[in-house]
GROMACS .gro file of C-alpha atoms in nm:
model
  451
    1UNK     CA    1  -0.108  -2.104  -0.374
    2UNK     CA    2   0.095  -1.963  -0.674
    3UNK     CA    3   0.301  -2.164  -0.808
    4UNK     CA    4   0.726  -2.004  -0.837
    5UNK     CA    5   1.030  -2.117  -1.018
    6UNK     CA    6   1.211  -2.084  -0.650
    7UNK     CA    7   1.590  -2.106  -0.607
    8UNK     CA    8   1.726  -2.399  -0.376
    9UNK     CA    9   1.878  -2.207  -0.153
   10UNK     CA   10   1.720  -1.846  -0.126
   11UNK     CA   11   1.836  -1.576   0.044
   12UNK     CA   12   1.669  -1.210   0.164
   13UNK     CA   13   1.984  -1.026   0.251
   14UNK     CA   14   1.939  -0.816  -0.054
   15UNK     CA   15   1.692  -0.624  -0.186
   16UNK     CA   16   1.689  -0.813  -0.522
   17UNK     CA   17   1.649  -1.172  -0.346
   18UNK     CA   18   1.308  -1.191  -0.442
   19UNK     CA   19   1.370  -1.111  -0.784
   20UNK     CA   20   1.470  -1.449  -0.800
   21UNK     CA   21   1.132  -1.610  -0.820
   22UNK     CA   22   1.016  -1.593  -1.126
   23UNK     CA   23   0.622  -1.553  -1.074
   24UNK     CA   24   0.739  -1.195  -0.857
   25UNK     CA   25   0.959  -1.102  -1.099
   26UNK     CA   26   0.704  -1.099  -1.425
   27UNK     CA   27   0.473  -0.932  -1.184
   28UNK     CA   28   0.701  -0.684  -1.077
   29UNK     CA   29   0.839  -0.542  -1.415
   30UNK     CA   30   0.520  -0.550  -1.536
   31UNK     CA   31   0.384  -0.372  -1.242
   32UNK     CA   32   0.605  -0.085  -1.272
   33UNK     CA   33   0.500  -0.024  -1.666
   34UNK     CA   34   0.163  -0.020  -1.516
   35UNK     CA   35   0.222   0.202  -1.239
   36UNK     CA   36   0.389   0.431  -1.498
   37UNK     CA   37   0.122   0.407  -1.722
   38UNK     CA   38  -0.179   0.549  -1.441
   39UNK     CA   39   0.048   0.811  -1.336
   40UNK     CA   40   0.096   0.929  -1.716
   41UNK     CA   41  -0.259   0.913  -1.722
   42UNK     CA   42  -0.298   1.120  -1.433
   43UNK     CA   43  -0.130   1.390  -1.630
   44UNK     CA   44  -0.315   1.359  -1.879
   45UNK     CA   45  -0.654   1.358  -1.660
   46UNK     CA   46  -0.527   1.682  -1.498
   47UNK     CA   47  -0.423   1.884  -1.825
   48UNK     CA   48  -0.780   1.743  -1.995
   49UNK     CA   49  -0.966   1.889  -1.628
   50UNK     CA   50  -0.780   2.191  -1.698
   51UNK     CA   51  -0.893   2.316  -2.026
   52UNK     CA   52  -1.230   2.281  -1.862
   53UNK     CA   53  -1.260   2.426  -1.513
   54UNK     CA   54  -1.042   2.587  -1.314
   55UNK     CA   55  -1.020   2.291  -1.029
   56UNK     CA   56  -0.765   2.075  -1.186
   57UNK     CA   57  -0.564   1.812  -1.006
   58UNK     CA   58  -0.728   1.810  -0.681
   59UNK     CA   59  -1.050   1.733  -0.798
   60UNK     CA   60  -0.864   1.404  -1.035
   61UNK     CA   61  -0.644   1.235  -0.768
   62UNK     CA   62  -0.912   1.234  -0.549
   63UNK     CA   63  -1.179   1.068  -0.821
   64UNK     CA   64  -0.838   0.808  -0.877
   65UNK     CA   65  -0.816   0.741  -0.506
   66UNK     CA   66  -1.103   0.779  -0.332
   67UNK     CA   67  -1.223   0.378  -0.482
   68UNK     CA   68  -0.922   0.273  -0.207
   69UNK     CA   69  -1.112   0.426   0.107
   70UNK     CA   70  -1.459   0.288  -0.032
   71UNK     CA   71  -1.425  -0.030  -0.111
   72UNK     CA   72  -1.129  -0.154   0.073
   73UNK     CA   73  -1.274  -0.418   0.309
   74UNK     CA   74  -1.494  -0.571   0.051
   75UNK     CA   75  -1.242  -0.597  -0.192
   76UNK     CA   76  -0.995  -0.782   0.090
   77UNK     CA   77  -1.277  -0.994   0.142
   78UNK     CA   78  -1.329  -1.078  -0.245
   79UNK     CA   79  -0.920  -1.133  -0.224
   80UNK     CA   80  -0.981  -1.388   0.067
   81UNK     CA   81  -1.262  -1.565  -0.076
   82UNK     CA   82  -1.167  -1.595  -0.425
   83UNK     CA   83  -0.876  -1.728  -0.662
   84UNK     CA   84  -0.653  -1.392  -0.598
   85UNK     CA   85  -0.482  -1.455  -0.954
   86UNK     CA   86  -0.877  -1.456  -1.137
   87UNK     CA   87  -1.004  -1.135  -0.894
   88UNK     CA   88  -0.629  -0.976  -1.010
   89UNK     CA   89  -0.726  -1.101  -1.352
   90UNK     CA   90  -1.086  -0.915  -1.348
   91UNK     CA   91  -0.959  -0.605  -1.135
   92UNK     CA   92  -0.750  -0.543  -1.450
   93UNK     CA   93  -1.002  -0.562  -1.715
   94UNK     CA   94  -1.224  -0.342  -1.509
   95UNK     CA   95  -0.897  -0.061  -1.535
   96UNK     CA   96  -0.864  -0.158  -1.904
   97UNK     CA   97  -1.198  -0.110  -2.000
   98UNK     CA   98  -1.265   0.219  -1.849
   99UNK     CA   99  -0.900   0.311  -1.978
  100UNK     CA  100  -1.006   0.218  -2.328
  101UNK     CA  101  -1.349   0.444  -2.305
  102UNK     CA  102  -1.185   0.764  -2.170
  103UNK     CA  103  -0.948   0.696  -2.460
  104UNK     CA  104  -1.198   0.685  -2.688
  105UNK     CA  105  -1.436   0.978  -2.527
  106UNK     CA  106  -1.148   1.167  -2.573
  107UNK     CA  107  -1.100   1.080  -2.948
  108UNK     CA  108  -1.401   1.183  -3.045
  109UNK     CA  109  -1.415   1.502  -2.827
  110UNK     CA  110  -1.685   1.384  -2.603
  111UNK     CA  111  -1.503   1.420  -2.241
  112UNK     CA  112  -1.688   1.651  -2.014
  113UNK     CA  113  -1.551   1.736  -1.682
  114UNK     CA  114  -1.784   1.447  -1.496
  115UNK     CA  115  -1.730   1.223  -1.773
  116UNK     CA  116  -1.364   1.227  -1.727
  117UNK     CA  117  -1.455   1.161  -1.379
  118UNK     CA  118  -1.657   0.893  -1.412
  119UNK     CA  119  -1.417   0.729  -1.613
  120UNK     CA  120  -1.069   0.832  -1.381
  121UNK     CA  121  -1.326   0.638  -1.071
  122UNK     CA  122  -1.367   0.325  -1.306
  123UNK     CA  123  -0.994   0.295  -1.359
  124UNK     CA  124  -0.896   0.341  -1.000
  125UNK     CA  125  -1.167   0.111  -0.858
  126UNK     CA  126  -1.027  -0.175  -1.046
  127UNK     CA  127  -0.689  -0.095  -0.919
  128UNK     CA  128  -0.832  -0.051  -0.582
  129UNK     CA  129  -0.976  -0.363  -0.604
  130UNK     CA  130  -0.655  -0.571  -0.740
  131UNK     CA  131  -0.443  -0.414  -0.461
  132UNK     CA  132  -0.528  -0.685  -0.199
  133UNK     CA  133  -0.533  -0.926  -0.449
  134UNK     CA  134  -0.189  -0.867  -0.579
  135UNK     CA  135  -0.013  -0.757  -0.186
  136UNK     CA  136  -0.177  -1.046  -0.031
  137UNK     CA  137  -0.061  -1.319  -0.289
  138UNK     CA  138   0.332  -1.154  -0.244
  139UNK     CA  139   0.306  -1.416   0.084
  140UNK     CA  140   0.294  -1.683  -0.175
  141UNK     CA  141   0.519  -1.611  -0.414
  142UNK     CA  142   0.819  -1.528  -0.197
  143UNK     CA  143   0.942  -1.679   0.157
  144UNK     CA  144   0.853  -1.517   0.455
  145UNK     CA  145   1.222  -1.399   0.520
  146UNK     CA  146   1.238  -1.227   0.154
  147UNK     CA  147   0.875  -1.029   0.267
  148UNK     CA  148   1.049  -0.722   0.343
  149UNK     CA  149   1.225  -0.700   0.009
  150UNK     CA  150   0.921  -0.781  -0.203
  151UNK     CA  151   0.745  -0.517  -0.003
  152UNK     CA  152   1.046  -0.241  -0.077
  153UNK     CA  153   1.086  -0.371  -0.416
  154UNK     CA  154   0.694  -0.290  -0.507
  155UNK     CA  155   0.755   0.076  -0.337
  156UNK     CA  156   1.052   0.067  -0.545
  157UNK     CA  157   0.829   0.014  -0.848
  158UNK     CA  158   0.610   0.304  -0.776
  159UNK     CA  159   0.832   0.572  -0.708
  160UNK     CA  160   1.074   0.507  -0.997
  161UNK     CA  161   0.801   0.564  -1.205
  162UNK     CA  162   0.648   0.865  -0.986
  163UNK     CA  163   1.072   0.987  -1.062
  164UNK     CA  164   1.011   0.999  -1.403
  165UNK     CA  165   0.647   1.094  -1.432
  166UNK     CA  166   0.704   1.449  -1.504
  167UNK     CA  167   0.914   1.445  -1.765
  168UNK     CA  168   0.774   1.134  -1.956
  169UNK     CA  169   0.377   1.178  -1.893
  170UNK     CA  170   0.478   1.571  -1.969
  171UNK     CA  171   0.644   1.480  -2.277
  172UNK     CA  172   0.332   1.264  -2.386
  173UNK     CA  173   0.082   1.583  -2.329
  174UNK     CA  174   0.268   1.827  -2.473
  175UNK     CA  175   0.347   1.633  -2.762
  176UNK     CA  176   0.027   1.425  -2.831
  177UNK     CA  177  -0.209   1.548  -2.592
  178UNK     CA  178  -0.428   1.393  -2.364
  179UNK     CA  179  -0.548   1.103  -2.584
  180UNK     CA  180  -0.229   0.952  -2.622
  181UNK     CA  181  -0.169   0.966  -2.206
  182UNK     CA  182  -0.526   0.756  -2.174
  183UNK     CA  183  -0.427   0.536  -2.454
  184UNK     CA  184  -0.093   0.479  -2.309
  185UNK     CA  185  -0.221   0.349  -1.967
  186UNK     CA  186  -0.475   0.122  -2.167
  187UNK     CA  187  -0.146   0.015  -2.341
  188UNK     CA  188   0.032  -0.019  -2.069
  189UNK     CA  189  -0.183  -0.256  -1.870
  190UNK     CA  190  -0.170  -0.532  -2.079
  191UNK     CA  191   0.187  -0.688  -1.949
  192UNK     CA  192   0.053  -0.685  -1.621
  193UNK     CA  193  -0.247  -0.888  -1.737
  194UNK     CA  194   0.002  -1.110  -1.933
  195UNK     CA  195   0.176  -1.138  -1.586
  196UNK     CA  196  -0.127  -1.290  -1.373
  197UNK     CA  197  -0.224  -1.513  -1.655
  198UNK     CA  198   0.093  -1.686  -1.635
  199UNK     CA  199   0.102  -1.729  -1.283
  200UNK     CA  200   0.048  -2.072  -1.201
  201UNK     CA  201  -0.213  -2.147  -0.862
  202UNK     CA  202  -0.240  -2.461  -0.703
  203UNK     CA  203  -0.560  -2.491  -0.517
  204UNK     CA  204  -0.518  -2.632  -0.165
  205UNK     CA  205  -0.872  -2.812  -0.103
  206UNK     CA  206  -1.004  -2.709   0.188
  207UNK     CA  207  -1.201  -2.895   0.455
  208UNK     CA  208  -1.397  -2.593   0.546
  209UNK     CA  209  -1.717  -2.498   0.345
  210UNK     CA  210  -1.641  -2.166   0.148
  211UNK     CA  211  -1.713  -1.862   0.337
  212UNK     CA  212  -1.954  -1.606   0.160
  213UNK     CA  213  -1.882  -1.298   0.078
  214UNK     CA  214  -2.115  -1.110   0.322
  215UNK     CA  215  -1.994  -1.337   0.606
  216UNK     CA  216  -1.610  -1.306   0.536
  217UNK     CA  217  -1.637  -0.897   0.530
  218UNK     CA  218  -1.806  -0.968   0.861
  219UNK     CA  219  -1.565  -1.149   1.002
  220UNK     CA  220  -1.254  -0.977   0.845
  221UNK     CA  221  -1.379  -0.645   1.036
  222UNK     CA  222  -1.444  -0.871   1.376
  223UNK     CA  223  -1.114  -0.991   1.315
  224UNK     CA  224  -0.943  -0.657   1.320
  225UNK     CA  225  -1.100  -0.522   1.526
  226UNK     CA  226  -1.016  -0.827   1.800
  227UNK     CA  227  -0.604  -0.792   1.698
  228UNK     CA  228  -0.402  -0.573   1.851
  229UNK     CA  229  -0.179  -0.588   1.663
  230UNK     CA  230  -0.320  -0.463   1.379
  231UNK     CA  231  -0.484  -0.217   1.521
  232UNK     CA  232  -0.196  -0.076   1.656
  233UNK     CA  233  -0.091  -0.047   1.239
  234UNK     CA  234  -0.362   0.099   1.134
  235UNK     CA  235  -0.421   0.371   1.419
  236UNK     CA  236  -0.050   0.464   1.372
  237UNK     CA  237  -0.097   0.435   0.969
  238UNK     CA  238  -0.414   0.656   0.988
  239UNK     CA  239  -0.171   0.893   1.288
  240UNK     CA  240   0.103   0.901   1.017
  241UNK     CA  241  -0.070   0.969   0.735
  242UNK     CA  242  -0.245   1.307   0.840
  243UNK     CA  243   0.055   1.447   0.935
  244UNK     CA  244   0.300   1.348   0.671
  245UNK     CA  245   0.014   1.432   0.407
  246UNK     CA  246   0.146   1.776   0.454
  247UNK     CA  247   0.428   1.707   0.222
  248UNK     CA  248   0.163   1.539  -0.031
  249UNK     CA  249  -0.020   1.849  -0.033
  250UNK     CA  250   0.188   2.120   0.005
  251UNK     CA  251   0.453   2.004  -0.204
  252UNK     CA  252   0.327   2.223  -0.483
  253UNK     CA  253   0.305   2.505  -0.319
  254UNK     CA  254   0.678   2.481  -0.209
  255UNK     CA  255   0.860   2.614  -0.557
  256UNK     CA  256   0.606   2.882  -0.627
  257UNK     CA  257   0.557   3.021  -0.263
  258UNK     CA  258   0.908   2.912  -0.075
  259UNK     CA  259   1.138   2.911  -0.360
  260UNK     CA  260   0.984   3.163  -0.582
  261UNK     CA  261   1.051   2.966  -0.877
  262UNK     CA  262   0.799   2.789  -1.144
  263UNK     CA  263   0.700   2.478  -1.280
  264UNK     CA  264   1.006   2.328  -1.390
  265UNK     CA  265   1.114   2.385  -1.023
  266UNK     CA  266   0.825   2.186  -0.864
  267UNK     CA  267   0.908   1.860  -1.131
  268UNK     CA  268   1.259   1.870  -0.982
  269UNK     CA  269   1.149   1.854  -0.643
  270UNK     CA  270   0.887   1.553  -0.704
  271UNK     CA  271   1.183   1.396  -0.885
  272UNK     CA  272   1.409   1.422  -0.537
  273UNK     CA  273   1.149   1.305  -0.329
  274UNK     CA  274   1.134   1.047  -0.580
  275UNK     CA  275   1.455   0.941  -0.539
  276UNK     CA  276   1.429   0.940  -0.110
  277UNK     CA  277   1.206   0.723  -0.181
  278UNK     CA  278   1.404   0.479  -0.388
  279UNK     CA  279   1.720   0.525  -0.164
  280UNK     CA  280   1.525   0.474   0.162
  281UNK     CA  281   1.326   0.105  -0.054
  282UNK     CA  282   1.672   0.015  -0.075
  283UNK     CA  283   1.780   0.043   0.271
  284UNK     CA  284   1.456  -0.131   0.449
  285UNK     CA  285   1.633  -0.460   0.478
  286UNK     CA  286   1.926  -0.355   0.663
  287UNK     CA  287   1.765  -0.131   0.901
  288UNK     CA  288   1.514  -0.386   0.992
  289UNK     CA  289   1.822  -0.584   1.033
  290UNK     CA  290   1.943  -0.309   1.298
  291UNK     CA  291   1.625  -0.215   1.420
  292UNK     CA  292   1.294  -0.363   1.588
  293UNK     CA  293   0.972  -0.222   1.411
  294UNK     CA  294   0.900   0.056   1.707
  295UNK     CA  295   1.300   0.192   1.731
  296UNK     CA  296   1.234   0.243   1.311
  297UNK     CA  297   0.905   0.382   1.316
  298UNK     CA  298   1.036   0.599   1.589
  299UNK     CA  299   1.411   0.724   1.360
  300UNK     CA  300   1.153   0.755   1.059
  301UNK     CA  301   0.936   0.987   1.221
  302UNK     CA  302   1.201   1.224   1.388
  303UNK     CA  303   1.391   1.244   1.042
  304UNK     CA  304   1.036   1.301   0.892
  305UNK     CA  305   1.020   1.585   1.164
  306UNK     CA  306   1.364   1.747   1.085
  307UNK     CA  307   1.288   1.743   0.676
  308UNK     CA  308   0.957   1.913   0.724
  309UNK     CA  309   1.090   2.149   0.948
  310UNK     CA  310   1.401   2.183   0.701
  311UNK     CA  311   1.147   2.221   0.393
  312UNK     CA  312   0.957   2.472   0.576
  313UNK     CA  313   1.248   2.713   0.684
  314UNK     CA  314   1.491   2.687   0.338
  315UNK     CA  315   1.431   2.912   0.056
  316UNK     CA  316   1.778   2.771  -0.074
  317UNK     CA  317   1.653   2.504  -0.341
  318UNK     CA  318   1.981   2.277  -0.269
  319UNK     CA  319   1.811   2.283   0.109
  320UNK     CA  320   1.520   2.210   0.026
  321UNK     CA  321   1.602   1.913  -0.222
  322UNK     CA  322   1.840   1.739   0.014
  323UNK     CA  323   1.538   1.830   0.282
  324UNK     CA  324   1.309   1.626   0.013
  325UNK     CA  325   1.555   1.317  -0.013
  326UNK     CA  326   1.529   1.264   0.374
  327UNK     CA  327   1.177   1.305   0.408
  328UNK     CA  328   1.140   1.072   0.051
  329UNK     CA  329   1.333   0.803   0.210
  330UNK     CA  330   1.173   0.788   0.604
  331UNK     CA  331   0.829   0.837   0.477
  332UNK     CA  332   0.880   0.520   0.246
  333UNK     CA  333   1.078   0.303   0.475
  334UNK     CA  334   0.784   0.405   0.736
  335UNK     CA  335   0.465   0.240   0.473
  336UNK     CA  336   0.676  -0.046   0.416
  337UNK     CA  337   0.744  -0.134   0.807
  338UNK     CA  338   0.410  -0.096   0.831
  339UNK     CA  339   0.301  -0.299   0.563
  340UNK     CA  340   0.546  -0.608   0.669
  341UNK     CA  341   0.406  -0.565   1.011
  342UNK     CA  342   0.019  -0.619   0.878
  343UNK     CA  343   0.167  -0.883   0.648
  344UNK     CA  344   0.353  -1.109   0.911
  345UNK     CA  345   0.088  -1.081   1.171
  346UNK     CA  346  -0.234  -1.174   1.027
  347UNK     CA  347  -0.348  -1.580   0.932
  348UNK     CA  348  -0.355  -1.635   0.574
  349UNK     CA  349  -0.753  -1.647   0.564
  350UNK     CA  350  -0.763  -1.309   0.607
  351UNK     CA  351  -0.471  -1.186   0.479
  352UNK     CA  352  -0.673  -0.947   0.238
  353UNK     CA  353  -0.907  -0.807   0.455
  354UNK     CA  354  -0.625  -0.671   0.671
  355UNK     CA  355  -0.400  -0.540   0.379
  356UNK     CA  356  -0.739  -0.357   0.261
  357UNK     CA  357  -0.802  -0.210   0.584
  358UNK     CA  358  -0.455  -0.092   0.638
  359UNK     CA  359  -0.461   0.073   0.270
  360UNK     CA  360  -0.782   0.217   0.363
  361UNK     CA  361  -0.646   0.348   0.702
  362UNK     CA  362  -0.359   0.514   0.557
  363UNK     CA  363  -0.486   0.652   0.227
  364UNK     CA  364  -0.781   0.765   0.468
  365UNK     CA  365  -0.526   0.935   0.692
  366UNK     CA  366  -0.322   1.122   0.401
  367UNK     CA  367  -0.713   1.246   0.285
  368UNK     CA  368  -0.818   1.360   0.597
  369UNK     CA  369  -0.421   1.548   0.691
  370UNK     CA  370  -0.417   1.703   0.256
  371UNK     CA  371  -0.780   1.853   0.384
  372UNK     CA  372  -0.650   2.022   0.682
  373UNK     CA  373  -0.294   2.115   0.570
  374UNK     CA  374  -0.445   2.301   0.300
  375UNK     CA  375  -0.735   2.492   0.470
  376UNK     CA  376  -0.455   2.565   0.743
  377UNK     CA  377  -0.218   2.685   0.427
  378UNK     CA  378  -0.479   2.903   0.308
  379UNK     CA  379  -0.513   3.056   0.640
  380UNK     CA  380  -0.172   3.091   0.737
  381UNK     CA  381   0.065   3.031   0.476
  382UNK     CA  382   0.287   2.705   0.329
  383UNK     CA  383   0.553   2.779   0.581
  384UNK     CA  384   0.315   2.774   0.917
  385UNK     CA  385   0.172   2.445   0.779
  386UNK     CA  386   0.472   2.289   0.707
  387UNK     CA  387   0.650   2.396   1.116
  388UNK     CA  388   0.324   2.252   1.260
  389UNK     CA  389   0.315   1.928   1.060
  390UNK     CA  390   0.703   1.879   1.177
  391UNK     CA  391   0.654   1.994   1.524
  392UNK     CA  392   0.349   1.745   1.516
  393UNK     CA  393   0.552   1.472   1.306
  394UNK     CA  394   0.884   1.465   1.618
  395UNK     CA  395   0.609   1.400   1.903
  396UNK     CA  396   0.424   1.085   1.744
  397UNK     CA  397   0.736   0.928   1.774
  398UNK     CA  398   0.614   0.872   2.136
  399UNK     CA  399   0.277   0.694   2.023
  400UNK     CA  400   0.514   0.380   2.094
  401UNK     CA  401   0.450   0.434   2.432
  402UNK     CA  402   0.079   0.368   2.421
  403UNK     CA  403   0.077   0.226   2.085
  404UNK     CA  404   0.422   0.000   2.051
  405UNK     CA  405   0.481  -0.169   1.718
  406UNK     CA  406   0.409  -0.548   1.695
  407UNK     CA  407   0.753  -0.738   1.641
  408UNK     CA  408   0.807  -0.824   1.282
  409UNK     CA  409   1.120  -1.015   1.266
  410UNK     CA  410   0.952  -1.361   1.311
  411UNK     CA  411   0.590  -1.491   1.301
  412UNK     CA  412   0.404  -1.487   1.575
  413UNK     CA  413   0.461  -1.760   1.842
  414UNK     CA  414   0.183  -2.011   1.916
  415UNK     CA  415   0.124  -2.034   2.286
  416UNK     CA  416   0.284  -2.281   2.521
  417UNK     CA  417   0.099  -2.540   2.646
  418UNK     CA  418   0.107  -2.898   2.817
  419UNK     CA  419   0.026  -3.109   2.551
  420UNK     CA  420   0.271  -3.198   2.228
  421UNK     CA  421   0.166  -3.012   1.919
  422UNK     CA  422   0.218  -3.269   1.633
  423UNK     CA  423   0.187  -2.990   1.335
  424UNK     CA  424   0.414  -2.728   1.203
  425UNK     CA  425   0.225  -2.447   1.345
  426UNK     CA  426   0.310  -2.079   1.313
  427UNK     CA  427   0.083  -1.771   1.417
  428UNK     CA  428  -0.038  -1.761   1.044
  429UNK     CA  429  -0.194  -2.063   1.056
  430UNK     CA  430  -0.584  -2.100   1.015
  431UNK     CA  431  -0.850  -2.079   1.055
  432UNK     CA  432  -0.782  -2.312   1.379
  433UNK     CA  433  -1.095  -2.449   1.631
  434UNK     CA  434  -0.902  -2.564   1.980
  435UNK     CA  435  -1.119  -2.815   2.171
  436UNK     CA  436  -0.981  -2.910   2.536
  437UNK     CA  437  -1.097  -3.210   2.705
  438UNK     CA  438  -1.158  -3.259   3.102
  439UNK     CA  439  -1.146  -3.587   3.246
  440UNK     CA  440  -1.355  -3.548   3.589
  441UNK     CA  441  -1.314  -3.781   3.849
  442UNK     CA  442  -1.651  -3.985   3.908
  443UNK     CA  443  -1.646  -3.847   4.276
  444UNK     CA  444  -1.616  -3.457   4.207
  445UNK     CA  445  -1.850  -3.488   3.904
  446UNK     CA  446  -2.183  -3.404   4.149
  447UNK     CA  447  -1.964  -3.121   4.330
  448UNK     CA  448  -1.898  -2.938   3.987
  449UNK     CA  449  -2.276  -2.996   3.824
  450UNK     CA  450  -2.424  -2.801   4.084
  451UNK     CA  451  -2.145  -2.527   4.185
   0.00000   0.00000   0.00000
């Protein structure tokens, strides 16, 4: 377990409470430099693709993301097995290294257009591989009741620097091309490093002998697939996910096709679902206050509904920016409740595996909905797309009805029973073997041996 400078008396009713352990808080600052830094080089990936071939962006993000959906479950289950601070440690170096080469391919003029793809896959398998690592160890660096913050507060991280992406990682291109966006993510890396290595672990022995590798991916997937809980998440992460990837994918076809207006346009309109994003981060504590996980999952997706539906009909850019905010701020507040629910609802032994799967499930899901939105866009037009993936967005708020949320207020209860339970157990304790005992009287011991 890592080892935080934690206040005596802590409290989650803000969204800064875990800012006050210090192990989260070096990670966190650090984590949004970093998060900055692979979105700058994103820019840089795309403008390098572009002098090249004519498929630009599309063809990067996916070579960044697609690690997530490949090797998801094994890299939970090297999170599980393994000292989470050393696999952070090495997922890093893996990023770094492959940051440094395309930095240097680039220097010396040698990038081709599957070169810089090789290289954009290195960088975001290490990061795909440090993102159970890193989520899963949150658990034990803040209390359980301050989970919900940490969780908004690392969304928080990510979209302030997706706010300011344009204009920084533009800035960088235009002014020192792509070399100095690669070198800058190699740069920017190291504080997170710095970060992990200062994290302090204290290894709880275990009486258990370790699990292998092989045999905890195993398990992790017959352990998933066994809770309903979590696959209620994931179903409704995957159900989510295509249908709000319409707004991932569309979203730059909205200033040139809906608003008629260029580039400049299109940075302003990342920048306000940006800020959604941020405002609705912020907000996650009190509406979970307010709210059970199904009655928020429900609100998120019916204002989801309205903005897409609102982004689809305005050609009035103060419309369709205000449209933006909303849908910035439900479709963040809807990852996180997810995320807390897969968080408080799985055993500690397997905390990784289940993060991985749910990123899988939902990065899988946005994949699969981009895919379709745009072959239906190029059929029908931005505006079509959009209406459907509202009108789609307002009816999954019923999935509850099949598919309810699993409470994420508390742990989950341990079941009653007769006997006195002398340890503090909560439903994330494990792994746990129950053995029950019957005492048979001597004269029904014949009766039951041959029934």
């Amino acid at each position: 377990m890592i080892k935080s400078t934690l206040p005596s008396t802590p409290s989650a009713a803000g969204i800064t409470a875990p800012l006050r352990y210090v192990t989260f808080r070096r990670v966190w600052f650090a984590s949004l430099l970093s998060n900055l830094g692979m979105l700058i080089q994103g820019v840089g990936a795309a403008w390098a693709m572009t002098q090249m071939t004519s498929s630009a962006d599309d063809v990067v993000q996916t070579a960044m993301s697609l690690p997530v959906m490949l090797i998801a479950i094994p890299a939970g289950a090297i999170a599980d097995v393994y000292d989470r601070r050393i696999v952070a440690l090495l997922s890093l170096t893996i990023a770094l290294v492959g940051a440094i080469a395309l930095t240097a391919f680039a220097w010396l003029e040698l990038v081709t257009p599957n070169v810089l793809l090789i290289f954009c896959f290195a960088v975001g398998s290490g990061m795909a591989l440090m993102g159970p690592a890193w989520q899963s160890s949150v658990a034990e660096q803040v209390p359980s009741r301050a989970m919900a913050a940490a969780v908004a507060l690392n969304g928080i991280s990510y979209n302030i620097a997706r706010s300011v992406d344009p204009a920084i990682g533009g800035s960088v291109v235009a002014a020192a091309g792509s070399v100095a966006a690669f070198a800058l993510n190699a740069l920017l890396y190291l504080p997170l490093m710095i970060a992990f290595f200062l994290c302090k672990r204290s290894s709880e022995p275990s009486r258990l002998p370790p699990e292998r590798l092989g045999r905890a991916i195993v398990s992790g997937v017959r352990y998933i697939a066994n809770s309903p809980a979590i696959k209620v998440v994931l179903i409704r992460s995957i159900a989510t996910g295509a249908i709000g990837g319409a707004i991932i994918a569309l979203m730059p076809l909205v200033a040139p096709d809906l608003l008629h207006r260029g580039a400049q346009t299109y940075g302003i309109l990342l920048s306000a679902f940006g800020l959604g994003a941020v405002i609705g981060a912020l907000n996650i504590t009190a509406v979970r206050r307010r709210m059970s996980g199904e009655a928020a999952i429900r609100c998120f997706a019916l204002a989801m509904g309205a903005a897409l539906a609102a982004l689809a009909l305005s050609h009035v850019p103060g419309l369709t920016l205000a449209a933006l905010v909303l849908a910035g701020a439900a479709w963040m507040m809807t990852w996180m409740v997810f995320s807390v629910a897969v968080q408080l609802s799985v055993p500690r032994w397997v905390a990784g595996r289940s993060l991985a799967a749910y990123q899988a499930a939902g990065s899988g899901g946005i994949a699969m909905g981009s895919w379709g939105w745009r072959h239906l866009t190029d059929v029908a037009g931005a505006e079509t797309a959009l209406l459907l993936s509202g009108a789609l967005m307002l009816v999954s708020s019923v999935l509850g009805l099949w598919l309810r949320m699993p409470p994420i207020g508390k742990r989950a209860r341990m079941p009653r029973c007769s006997g006195k339970v002398q340890l503090a157990l909560t439903g994330r304790s494990g792994p746990l073997v129950l053995e029950i005992d019957y005492r048979i009287a001597q004269e029904n011991a014949c009766a039951l041996s041959t029934s």
